[in-house]
Amino acid sequence: MSTPVITRFAPSPTGALHLGNVRTALFNWLYARREGGRFLLRIEDTDRVRSDEAEVLALMGELAWLGLDWDAGPDREDAAGPYRQSARTERYARAFDRLEAAGAAYPCYCTPLELEVARRTQLASGRPPRYPGTCATLSAAERAARAAEGRPATLRFRVAPGEAIAYDDLVRGPQRFQSEDLGDFVIRRADGSAAFLFSNALDDAAMGVSHVLRGEDHVANTPRQRLIARALGAEPPRYGHLPLLVGPGGAPLSKRDGSAAVAELRAEGYLPDALLNLLGRLGHSYAEEGWLAREALVRGFELGALGRAPAHFDRAQLRHWQKEAVHRAPAALLEGWARGRVPPGQEAAFVAAVRANLELPVDAATWAHVVYGELPCAAGEIRDSIIGAGAPFYDAACAAVAAGAGYRELVAALKATGRAGAALFKPLRAALTQRADGPELAALLEIMPTSIVRARLEAARDLAMHPDTRPGSAL
RNA sequence: GCUCCCAUCGUCUAGAGGCCCAGGACACAGCCCUCUCAAGGCUGGUACGAGGGUUCGAAUCCCUCUGGGAGCGCCA
């Protein structure tokens, strides 16, 4: 009987969901889906980090938006829950008692100041900072005395020296740590709350988590968490440590690196699949090239294809995947971008016309304005282009449009002025859109209101007739 | 300071001793197509951090250096 694959994403509800976290969530999700296992969502809101419901909701909203669905979580409880740590304090308390009774953990009365001093001294003398073990060997009487003084105590996990703790990292291969290098560590804070190391390890065990992919900043936690699991009589999950995601400068990704927050990218209009195509290749490589649909993303995910070097998040690459995503997006989605920016009922026609020029919602706004909005007086090379075409050119255009000409007739009428090709279309485009680039003119003309077409052609004619008039000045 | 990890085009990466004077993608440049932009097609430049080994042969193995990163909390 093979062990079922159970992975999890265990964020702390502090601050916005970050690209680095999302990638971690994605890899765990991909692995679970790939293996036909389960993906859990656990909120790590220990008592210290007060659960902020709004934050939890936002977090779940973003995961759901990305399509990373979870089989159990705070909103889908099951027998292994509850899935928020703030609701699990009694479990931790029982475990603390057991560990303390067994001598695997002991109360420590050292103050933060004392510990800080010890750390500095060790550092100053070139030694690695470790808990000196001050309270490790206190007798029952000594403990009672300190407790009677009302001194607050943390609970420390006792690490026996002389032991090698080895495990096989899913990403980095065989790892080996010496227990002396660990030192006794705090598993319960003075306020009684469980420390991350502990609640995280206990919950993984209690929830049957089989595989954990997490950031490499957790490497050193792994031997400690294995020790905890063993003391608890539980089987620890298999751990894999991912290289961190870094920003343009090579420094770890931070909020300053422009839109590292998922919510921000979402607000800008980036599509989930664009994000996933990018993230799935940061620190991981797919054998298959090009755009990967959801199923391909899952199918092609391999633990063996996980890298060990930090990966840069690159905006240009995101934009590329966004283009791919928009290219494949259903029209209805893009029509949503147009809604409110184009006359009601025109959404579909508008999107059909400008679709190839859309990358983000802001582009829909730009083109909607070009098609339906009020344009300023022409300037620069646009102005030159219009003047260069001459008044007769626009006279012909105005006359054709006044006679009810469609695109074909309009072009035919303009060809009669002796212009063709670029010499025809460039000034026409300039007059109609005041831009040198954009969707096909035929498509644009089809959706542009006739009144606007006429007004712009007339304005161009006037400009061509009186080129000396300063742009913007009233006649 | 100590421990650990990493090091291929600007970026994401392929590469697990000869298939590599290093492949793909993004970005960039040029050309084609085209009324323009985008898309598409073609072409191009740019990389194995440095130095030593091992080997008939090294991007691939070893050592040193350099450069980056992580950790050494009553933070997660």
Coordinates of C-alpha atoms (C1' of nucleotides) in Angstrom, one line a residue:
Chain A
M1 CA 0.0 0.0 0.0
S2 CA 1.5 3.3 -1.1
T3 CA 1.3 6.3 1.1
P4 CA -1.0 8.9 -0.2
V5 CA 0.6 12.2 -1.2
I6 CA -0.6 15.0 1.0
T7 CA 0.8 18.5 0.6
R8 CA -0.1 21.7 2.1
F9 CA 0.3 25.5 2.0
A10 CA 0.6 27.0 5.4
P11 CA 0.7 30.7 5.2
S12 CA 0.7 33.1 8.1
P13 CA -2.1 35.7 7.6
T14 CA 0.2 38.6 7.8
G15 CA 0.6 40.9 4.8
A16 CA -0.3 40.3 1.2
L17 CA 0.3 37.1 -0.6
H18 CA 3.7 37.4 -2.2
L19 CA 4.9 35.9 -5.5
G20 CA 7.4 33.8 -3.5
N21 CA 4.7 32.4 -1.4
V22 CA 2.5 31.8 -4.3
R23 CA 5.1 29.8 -6.1
T24 CA 5.5 27.7 -3.0
A25 CA 1.8 27.1 -2.9
L26 CA 1.8 26.4 -6.6
F27 CA 4.5 23.7 -6.4
N28 CA 2.8 21.9 -3.5
W29 CA -0.5 22.1 -5.4
L30 CA 1.0 20.9 -8.6
Y31 CA 2.6 18.0 -6.9
A32 CA -0.5 16.9 -5.1
R33 CA -2.6 17.1 -8.2
R34 CA 0.0 15.4 -10.3
E35 CA 0.1 12.5 -7.8
G36 CA -3.6 12.4 -7.4
G37 CA -3.1 13.4 -3.7
R38 CA -4.6 16.0 -1.5
F39 CA -3.7 19.7 -1.0
L40 CA -4.4 21.3 2.3
L41 CA -4.6 24.9 3.3
R42 CA -3.6 25.6 6.9
I43 CA -3.6 29.1 8.4
E44 CA -0.7 29.6 10.7
D45 CA -2.2 32.1 13.0
T46 CA -0.7 31.2 16.3
D47 CA -2.0 33.1 19.2
R48 CA 0.7 35.7 18.8
V49 CA -0.2 36.5 15.2
R50 CA -3.8 37.3 15.8
S51 CA -6.0 35.9 13.2
D52 CA -7.1 38.7 10.9
E53 CA -10.2 37.4 9.3
A54 CA -10.0 39.9 6.4
E55 CA -6.5 38.8 5.8
V56 CA -7.5 35.1 5.7
L57 CA -10.3 35.8 3.4
A58 CA -8.1 37.8 1.0
L59 CA -5.6 35.0 1.0
M60 CA -8.1 32.4 0.2
G61 CA -9.6 34.7 -2.4
E62 CA -6.3 35.0 -4.2
L63 CA -5.5 31.2 -4.1
A64 CA -9.0 30.6 -5.5
W65 CA -8.5 33.2 -8.2
L66 CA -5.3 31.4 -9.2
G67 CA -7.2 28.2 -9.3
L68 CA -5.1 26.5 -6.6
D69 CA -8.0 24.7 -4.9
W70 CA -7.6 23.0 -1.6
D71 CA -9.2 19.8 -0.5
A72 CA -9.4 20.9 3.1
G73 CA -8.9 24.2 4.8
P74 CA -10.4 26.7 7.2
D75 CA -13.5 26.9 5.0
R76 CA -13.6 23.1 4.4
E77 CA -12.9 21.4 7.6
D78 CA -12.5 17.7 8.0
A79 CA -11.5 15.2 10.6
A80 CA -7.8 16.3 10.5
G81 CA -8.7 19.9 11.3
P82 CA -9.2 22.5 12.5
Y83 CA -7.1 24.2 9.8
R84 CA -6.3 27.3 11.7
Q85 CA -3.7 27.1 14.3
S86 CA -5.5 29.5 16.6
A87 CA -8.0 26.7 17.1
R88 CA -5.5 24.1 17.9
T89 CA -3.9 25.4 21.0
E90 CA -5.2 22.6 23.2
R91 CA -3.5 20.1 21.0
Y92 CA -0.2 21.9 21.4
A93 CA -0.7 22.2 25.2
R94 CA -1.2 18.4 25.5
A95 CA 1.9 17.8 23.5
F96 CA 3.9 20.3 25.6
D97 CA 2.9 18.5 28.7
R98 CA 3.8 15.1 27.3
L99 CA 7.2 16.3 26.2
E100 CA 7.9 18.0 29.5
A101 CA 6.8 15.0 31.5
A102 CA 9.1 12.8 29.4
G103 CA 12.0 15.2 29.9
A104 CA 12.2 15.9 26.2
A105 CA 11.5 19.6 27.0
Y106 CA 12.2 21.8 30.0
P107 CA 11.2 25.2 31.2
C108 CA 13.7 28.0 30.6
Y109 CA 13.7 31.1 32.7
C110 CA 16.4 33.0 30.9
T111 CA 15.3 36.5 29.9
P112 CA 15.5 37.8 26.4
L113 CA 18.2 40.2 27.6
E114 CA 20.3 37.4 29.1
L115 CA 20.0 35.4 25.9
E116 CA 21.0 38.4 23.9
V117 CA 24.1 39.0 26.0
A118 CA 25.1 35.3 25.7
R119 CA 24.6 35.5 21.9
R120 CA 26.8 38.5 21.6
T121 CA 29.5 37.1 23.7
Q122 CA 29.6 33.9 21.6
L123 CA 29.6 35.9 18.4
A124 CA 32.3 38.2 19.7
S125 CA 34.5 35.2 20.5
G126 CA 34.0 33.7 17.1
R127 CA 31.6 31.0 18.3
P128 CA 28.3 30.3 16.8
P129 CA 25.4 31.5 18.9
R130 CA 23.7 28.7 20.7
Y131 CA 21.6 28.4 23.8
P132 CA 24.1 27.9 26.6
G133 CA 22.0 25.4 28.4
T134 CA 21.6 27.5 31.5
C135 CA 18.2 26.0 32.4
A136 CA 18.7 22.6 31.0
T137 CA 19.9 21.0 34.2
L138 CA 17.8 22.8 36.8
S139 CA 16.6 20.6 39.6
A140 CA 12.9 20.4 40.4
A141 CA 13.6 22.6 43.4
E142 CA 15.4 25.3 41.4
R143 CA 12.6 25.4 39.0
A144 CA 10.0 25.7 41.7
A145 CA 12.0 28.6 43.2
R146 CA 12.1 30.4 39.9
A147 CA 8.5 29.8 39.2
A148 CA 7.6 31.1 42.7
E149 CA 9.5 34.3 41.9
G150 CA 7.0 34.7 39.1
R151 CA 9.6 34.5 36.4
P152 CA 8.0 33.7 33.1
A153 CA 9.3 30.6 31.4
T154 CA 9.5 29.3 27.8
L155 CA 9.6 25.6 27.0
R156 CA 12.8 24.4 25.4
F157 CA 13.2 21.3 23.4
R158 CA 16.2 19.3 24.7
V159 CA 18.6 18.3 21.9
A160 CA 21.0 15.5 22.9
P161 CA 24.5 16.2 21.7
G162 CA 26.5 13.8 19.6
E163 CA 23.7 12.9 17.3
A164 CA 23.7 13.2 13.5
I165 CA 20.4 14.1 12.0
A166 CA 20.2 13.1 8.4
Y167 CA 17.4 13.3 5.8
D168 CA 17.0 13.2 2.1
D169 CA 15.9 16.5 0.8
L170 CA 13.5 16.3 -2.1
V171 CA 15.5 19.1 -3.8
R172 CA 19.0 19.2 -2.3
G173 CA 19.6 15.5 -1.8
P174 CA 21.1 14.0 1.3
Q175 CA 21.5 16.4 4.3
R176 CA 23.3 15.9 7.5
F177 CA 23.3 18.0 10.7
Q178 CA 25.1 17.6 14.0
S179 CA 22.9 18.0 17.0
E180 CA 25.5 20.2 18.8
D181 CA 25.0 22.7 16.1
L182 CA 21.3 23.0 16.9
G183 CA 21.1 23.9 20.5
D184 CA 18.0 23.6 22.6
F185 CA 15.3 25.6 21.0
V186 CA 12.1 27.2 22.2
I187 CA 8.9 25.4 21.3
R188 CA 6.6 27.4 23.6
R189 CA 6.8 31.1 24.1
A190 CA 6.6 32.7 27.5
D191 CA 3.1 33.7 26.7
G192 CA 2.2 30.1 26.3
S193 CA 1.8 30.1 22.6
A194 CA 3.4 27.6 20.3
A195 CA 6.5 28.5 18.3
F196 CA 6.4 28.1 14.6
L197 CA 8.8 25.2 14.6
F198 CA 6.6 23.3 16.9
S199 CA 3.1 23.9 15.7
N200 CA 4.1 23.5 12.1
A201 CA 5.8 20.2 12.8
L202 CA 3.0 18.9 15.0
D203 CA 0.3 19.9 12.5
D204 CA 2.1 18.3 9.6
A205 CA 2.2 15.1 11.5
A206 CA -1.3 15.3 12.7
M207 CA -2.6 16.1 9.3
G208 CA -0.7 13.3 7.6
V209 CA 1.3 15.7 5.4
S210 CA 3.6 13.5 3.3
H211 CA 5.6 16.1 1.3
V212 CA 6.5 19.7 2.1
L213 CA 8.0 22.0 -0.4
R214 CA 9.1 25.2 1.2
G215 CA 11.6 28.0 0.9
E216 CA 15.2 27.3 1.6
D217 CA 15.1 29.6 4.6
H218 CA 13.6 26.6 6.3
V219 CA 16.5 24.2 5.7
A220 CA 17.9 24.7 9.2
N221 CA 14.5 24.1 10.7
T222 CA 14.3 20.7 9.2
P223 CA 16.5 18.8 11.6
R224 CA 14.7 20.4 14.5
Q225 CA 11.3 19.6 13.2
R226 CA 12.4 16.0 12.6
L227 CA 13.5 15.8 16.2
I228 CA 10.1 17.2 17.3
A229 CA 8.2 14.6 15.1
R230 CA 10.3 11.8 16.6
A231 CA 9.7 13.0 20.1
L232 CA 6.0 13.1 19.3
G233 CA 6.2 9.6 17.9
A234 CA 5.2 10.8 14.5
E235 CA 6.5 10.3 11.0
P236 CA 7.9 13.5 9.6
P237 CA 7.0 14.5 6.1
R238 CA 9.6 14.5 3.3
Y239 CA 11.0 18.0 2.9
G240 CA 12.1 19.8 -0.2
H241 CA 13.7 23.2 -0.1
L242 CA 13.2 25.6 -2.9
P243 CA 15.7 28.4 -3.8
L244 CA 14.3 31.8 -3.1
L245 CA 12.8 34.1 -5.6
V246 CA 14.8 37.2 -6.1
G247 CA 14.1 40.6 -7.7
P248 CA 15.9 42.4 -10.5
G249 CA 18.9 43.3 -8.4
G250 CA 19.4 39.8 -7.2
A251 CA 18.2 40.7 -3.8
P252 CA 15.3 38.7 -2.3
L253 CA 12.0 39.7 -3.7
S254 CA 10.4 42.4 -1.7
K255 CA 7.4 44.7 -2.0
R256 CA 9.7 47.3 -3.4
D257 CA 10.4 45.2 -6.5
G258 CA 7.3 46.4 -8.2
S259 CA 4.2 44.3 -7.8
A260 CA 5.5 41.3 -6.0
A261 CA 2.1 41.2 -4.5
V262 CA -0.4 38.9 -6.2
A263 CA -3.3 41.2 -5.4
E264 CA -1.5 44.0 -7.2
L265 CA -0.9 42.0 -10.3
R266 CA -4.4 40.8 -10.3
A267 CA -5.7 44.4 -10.0
E268 CA -3.6 45.3 -13.0
G269 CA -5.3 42.6 -14.9
Y270 CA -2.8 39.9 -15.2
L271 CA -4.5 36.5 -15.7
P272 CA -4.0 33.6 -13.4
D273 CA -2.7 31.3 -16.1
A274 CA -0.1 33.9 -17.1
L275 CA 1.2 34.0 -13.6
L276 CA 1.2 30.2 -13.3
N277 CA 3.1 29.8 -16.6
L278 CA 5.8 32.1 -15.3
L279 CA 6.0 30.8 -11.7
G280 CA 6.0 27.2 -12.8
R281 CA 9.3 27.9 -14.6
L282 CA 11.0 29.8 -11.9
G283 CA 13.2 27.3 -10.1
H284 CA 11.5 24.5 -12.1
S285 CA 11.7 23.6 -15.7
Y286 CA 9.1 22.0 -17.9
A287 CA 10.2 19.5 -20.6
E288 CA 7.4 20.9 -22.8
E289 CA 7.9 24.3 -24.3
G290 CA 5.6 27.2 -24.9
W291 CA 2.3 27.9 -23.3
L292 CA 1.1 25.3 -20.9
A293 CA -2.6 24.9 -20.1
R294 CA -3.6 23.9 -16.6
E295 CA -3.5 20.1 -17.3
A296 CA -0.1 20.4 -18.9
L297 CA 1.2 22.4 -16.0
V298 CA 0.1 19.6 -13.7
R299 CA 1.2 16.8 -15.9
G300 CA 4.7 18.1 -16.5
F301 CA 5.6 19.0 -12.9
E302 CA 8.5 17.0 -11.7
L303 CA 10.3 17.1 -8.4
G304 CA 13.4 16.2 -10.3
A305 CA 13.1 19.3 -12.4
L306 CA 13.3 21.6 -9.4
G307 CA 16.4 23.8 -9.4
R308 CA 18.8 24.8 -6.7
A309 CA 19.8 28.3 -7.7
P310 CA 17.8 31.4 -6.9
A311 CA 15.6 32.6 -9.7
H312 CA 14.9 36.2 -10.8
F313 CA 11.4 37.4 -11.3
D314 CA 11.3 39.2 -14.6
R315 CA 8.5 41.6 -15.6
A316 CA 9.2 41.2 -19.3
Q317 CA 8.6 37.4 -19.0
L318 CA 5.4 38.0 -17.1
R319 CA 4.2 40.2 -19.9
H320 CA 5.0 37.5 -22.5
W321 CA 2.9 35.0 -20.7
Q322 CA 0.2 37.5 -20.2
K323 CA 0.1 38.0 -24.0
E324 CA -0.2 34.3 -24.5
A325 CA -2.9 34.2 -21.9
V326 CA -4.9 37.0 -23.4
H327 CA -4.5 35.4 -26.8
R328 CA -6.2 32.4 -25.5
A329 CA -8.7 34.1 -23.3
P330 CA -12.4 33.8 -24.0
A331 CA -13.9 36.8 -25.6
A332 CA -16.3 37.2 -22.6
L333 CA -13.3 37.9 -20.4
L334 CA -12.0 40.7 -22.6
E335 CA -15.4 42.1 -23.0
G336 CA -15.4 42.5 -19.3
W337 CA -12.4 44.7 -19.7
A338 CA -14.3 46.8 -22.2
R339 CA -17.5 47.0 -20.1
G340 CA -18.1 50.5 -18.9
R341 CA -15.5 52.0 -21.2
V342 CA -17.4 51.5 -24.5
P343 CA -21.1 52.2 -25.3
P344 CA -23.3 49.5 -23.8
G345 CA -23.8 46.6 -26.3
Q346 CA -20.6 47.4 -28.2
E347 CA -18.3 45.3 -26.0
A348 CA -18.2 42.3 -28.3
A349 CA -17.7 44.3 -31.5
F350 CA -15.1 46.4 -29.8
V351 CA -13.1 43.4 -28.5
A352 CA -13.3 41.7 -31.9
A353 CA -11.8 44.8 -33.5
V354 CA -9.0 45.6 -31.0
R355 CA -8.3 42.2 -29.5
A356 CA -4.8 41.8 -31.0
N357 CA -3.8 45.0 -29.3
L358 CA -4.9 44.1 -25.8
E359 CA -2.6 43.0 -23.2
L360 CA -4.1 44.5 -20.0
P361 CA -7.3 46.2 -19.1
V362 CA -5.6 49.5 -19.4
D363 CA -5.2 48.8 -23.1
A364 CA -8.9 48.4 -23.5
A365 CA -9.4 51.8 -21.9
T366 CA -6.8 53.3 -24.3
W367 CA -8.5 51.9 -27.4
A368 CA -11.9 52.7 -26.2
H369 CA -10.9 56.3 -25.9
V370 CA -9.4 56.3 -29.4
V371 CA -12.6 54.9 -30.8
Y372 CA -15.2 56.6 -28.8
G373 CA -13.5 59.4 -27.0
E374 CA -12.6 63.0 -27.5
L375 CA -9.1 63.4 -29.0
P376 CA -7.0 66.5 -28.6
C377 CA -5.6 68.4 -31.5
A378 CA -3.1 66.5 -33.6
A379 CA 0.6 67.2 -32.8
G380 CA 4.0 66.1 -33.8
E381 CA 4.4 63.6 -36.6
I382 CA 0.7 62.8 -36.6
R383 CA 0.1 66.5 -37.4
D384 CA 2.8 66.4 -40.0
S385 CA 1.3 63.3 -41.6
I386 CA -2.2 64.9 -41.8
I387 CA -0.8 68.1 -43.3
G388 CA 1.3 66.1 -45.7
A389 CA -1.7 64.4 -47.1
G390 CA -3.3 67.7 -48.0
A391 CA -6.8 69.1 -47.9
P392 CA -8.1 67.4 -51.1
F393 CA -7.4 64.0 -49.6
Y394 CA -9.6 64.7 -46.6
D395 CA -12.1 66.5 -48.8
A396 CA -12.5 63.3 -50.7
A397 CA -12.8 61.4 -47.5
C398 CA -15.4 63.7 -46.1
A399 CA -17.5 63.5 -49.2
A400 CA -17.4 59.8 -49.3
V401 CA -18.4 59.4 -45.7
A402 CA -21.1 62.0 -46.1
A403 CA -22.4 59.9 -49.0
G404 CA -22.6 57.0 -46.6
A405 CA -19.5 55.2 -47.8
G406 CA -18.3 52.1 -45.9
Y407 CA -14.6 51.2 -45.5
R408 CA -14.2 49.8 -49.0
E409 CA -15.9 52.8 -50.7
L410 CA -13.9 55.2 -48.6
V411 CA -10.6 53.6 -49.6
A412 CA -11.7 53.5 -53.2
A413 CA -12.6 57.2 -53.0
L414 CA -9.2 58.0 -51.5
K415 CA -7.4 55.9 -54.1
A416 CA -8.9 58.3 -56.7
T417 CA -6.9 61.1 -55.1
G418 CA -3.8 59.3 -56.4
R419 CA -2.7 57.9 -53.1
A420 CA -2.2 54.2 -52.3
G421 CA -0.7 52.0 -49.8
A422 CA 1.1 53.5 -46.8
A423 CA 0.6 57.0 -48.3
L424 CA -3.1 56.4 -48.1
F425 CA -3.5 54.5 -44.9
K426 CA -1.0 56.4 -42.7
P427 CA -2.7 59.8 -43.1
L428 CA -6.1 58.2 -42.8
R429 CA -5.1 56.4 -39.6
A430 CA -3.6 59.6 -38.3
A431 CA -6.8 61.5 -38.9
L432 CA -9.0 58.8 -37.5
T433 CA -7.0 57.8 -34.4
Q434 CA -4.2 60.3 -34.0
R435 CA -1.9 57.4 -33.6
A436 CA 0.6 55.7 -35.9
D437 CA -0.1 52.2 -34.6
G438 CA -3.2 50.2 -33.8
P439 CA -5.7 47.6 -35.0
E440 CA -6.6 47.3 -38.6
L441 CA -8.4 50.4 -39.9
A442 CA -11.2 48.4 -41.5
A443 CA -12.0 46.9 -38.1
L444 CA -11.7 50.2 -36.4
L445 CA -14.0 52.0 -38.9
E446 CA -16.6 49.3 -38.4
I447 CA -17.0 50.2 -34.8
M448 CA -16.3 53.9 -34.8
P449 CA -19.5 56.0 -34.7
T450 CA -20.1 57.7 -38.0
S451 CA -20.4 61.1 -36.3
I452 CA -16.9 60.7 -34.9
V453 CA -15.5 59.5 -38.2
R454 CA -16.9 62.6 -39.8
A455 CA -15.8 65.0 -37.2
R456 CA -12.2 63.7 -37.2
L457 CA -12.0 63.8 -41.0
E458 CA -13.3 67.3 -41.0
A459 CA -10.8 68.3 -38.4
A460 CA -8.1 66.8 -40.4
R461 CA -9.3 68.7 -43.5
D462 CA -9.3 71.9 -41.6
L463 CA -5.8 71.3 -40.3
A464 CA -4.5 70.4 -43.7
M465 CA -6.1 73.5 -45.1
H466 CA -4.7 75.8 -42.5
P467 CA -1.5 74.2 -41.4
D468 CA -0.2 77.4 -39.9
T469 CA -2.8 77.4 -37.2
R470 CA -1.2 76.5 -34.0
P471 CA -2.5 73.3 -32.5
G472 CA -4.9 73.9 -29.8
S473 CA -5.7 77.5 -30.8
A474 CA -9.3 78.4 -31.6
L475 CA -10.0 79.5 -35.0
Chain B
rG1 C1' 32.4 34.9 13.1
rC2 C1' 30.4 29.8 12.3
rU3 C1' 27.3 26.3 9.3
rC4 C1' 24.9 25.2 4.8
rC5 C1' 23.5 26.1 -0.4
rC6 C1' 24.2 28.0 -5.3
rA7 C1' 27.1 29.7 -9.8
rU8 C1' 25.5 28.3 -18.2
rC9 C1' 23.4 34.2 -22.9
rG10 C1' 20.7 40.6 -19.8
rU11 C1' 16.6 37.1 -17.7
rC12 C1' 14.1 31.9 -17.2
rU13 C1' 16.5 27.6 -18.3
rA14 C1' 18.4 22.5 -21.2
rG15 C1' 22.8 20.1 -20.2
rA16 C1' 23.9 14.4 -15.0
rG17 C1' 32.6 13.2 -19.3
rG18 C1' 32.6 12.8 -25.7
rC19 C1' 25.9 13.8 -29.1
rC20 C1' 28.0 21.1 -26.9
rC21 C1' 33.5 25.7 -30.7
rA22 C1' 26.7 24.7 -25.6
rG23 C1' 20.2 23.9 -27.2
rG24 C1' 15.3 26.5 -26.3
rA25 C1' 12.3 30.6 -24.4
rC26 C1' 11.8 36.0 -23.0
rA27 C1' 14.2 40.5 -24.2
rC28 C1' 17.2 43.0 -28.1
rA29 C1' 18.7 43.9 -33.5
rG30 C1' 17.8 43.1 -38.7
rC31 C1' 14.8 41.1 -42.7
rC32 C1' 10.0 39.1 -44.6
rC33 C1' 4.7 39.7 -44.3
rU34 C1' 1.7 44.0 -43.6
rC35 C1' -1.7 50.6 -44.0
rU36 C1' 0.7 50.7 -38.7
rC37 C1' 1.4 48.1 -34.0
rA38 C1' 0.8 43.3 -32.4
rA39 C1' 0.9 38.3 -34.1
rG40 C1' 3.6 35.0 -37.5
rG41 C1' 8.1 33.5 -40.4
rC42 C1' 13.5 33.9 -41.0
rU43 C1' 18.3 35.7 -39.5
rG44 C1' 21.8 37.6 -35.9
rG45 C1' 24.6 39.0 -31.4
rU46 C1' 25.4 37.7 -26.5
rA47 C1' 26.8 32.6 -21.6
rC48 C1' 29.7 27.7 -19.2
rG49 C1' 32.6 33.6 -12.8
rA50 C1' 38.5 32.9 -12.2
rG51 C1' 42.6 29.7 -11.5
rG52 C1' 44.4 25.1 -10.7
rG53 C1' 44.0 19.8 -11.2
rU54 C1' 41.8 14.5 -12.8
rU55 C1' 41.1 12.5 -17.8
rC56 C1' 42.7 10.7 -24.4
rG57 C1' 38.6 14.2 -23.6
rA58 C1' 35.2 18.7 -18.7
rA59 C1' 29.9 23.2 -18.8
rU60 C1' 29.7 18.4 -16.6
rC61 C1' 34.3 15.3 -11.5
rC62 C1' 38.0 17.4 -7.4
rC63 C1' 40.5 21.7 -5.0
rU64 C1' 41.1 27.0 -4.2
rC65 C1' 39.4 31.8 -4.9
rU66 C1' 35.7 35.2 -6.2
rG67 C1' 30.7 36.4 -6.3
rG68 C1' 25.6 35.6 -4.6
rG69 C1' 22.0 33.4 -1.2
rA70 C1' 20.2 31.1 3.4
rG71 C1' 20.5 30.1 8.5
rC72 C1' 22.6 30.7 13.5
rG73 C1' 15.4 34.4 17.5
rC74 C1' 10.4 33.9 22.9
rC75 C1' 9.8 35.7 13.4
rA76 C1' 7.4 32.7 10.6

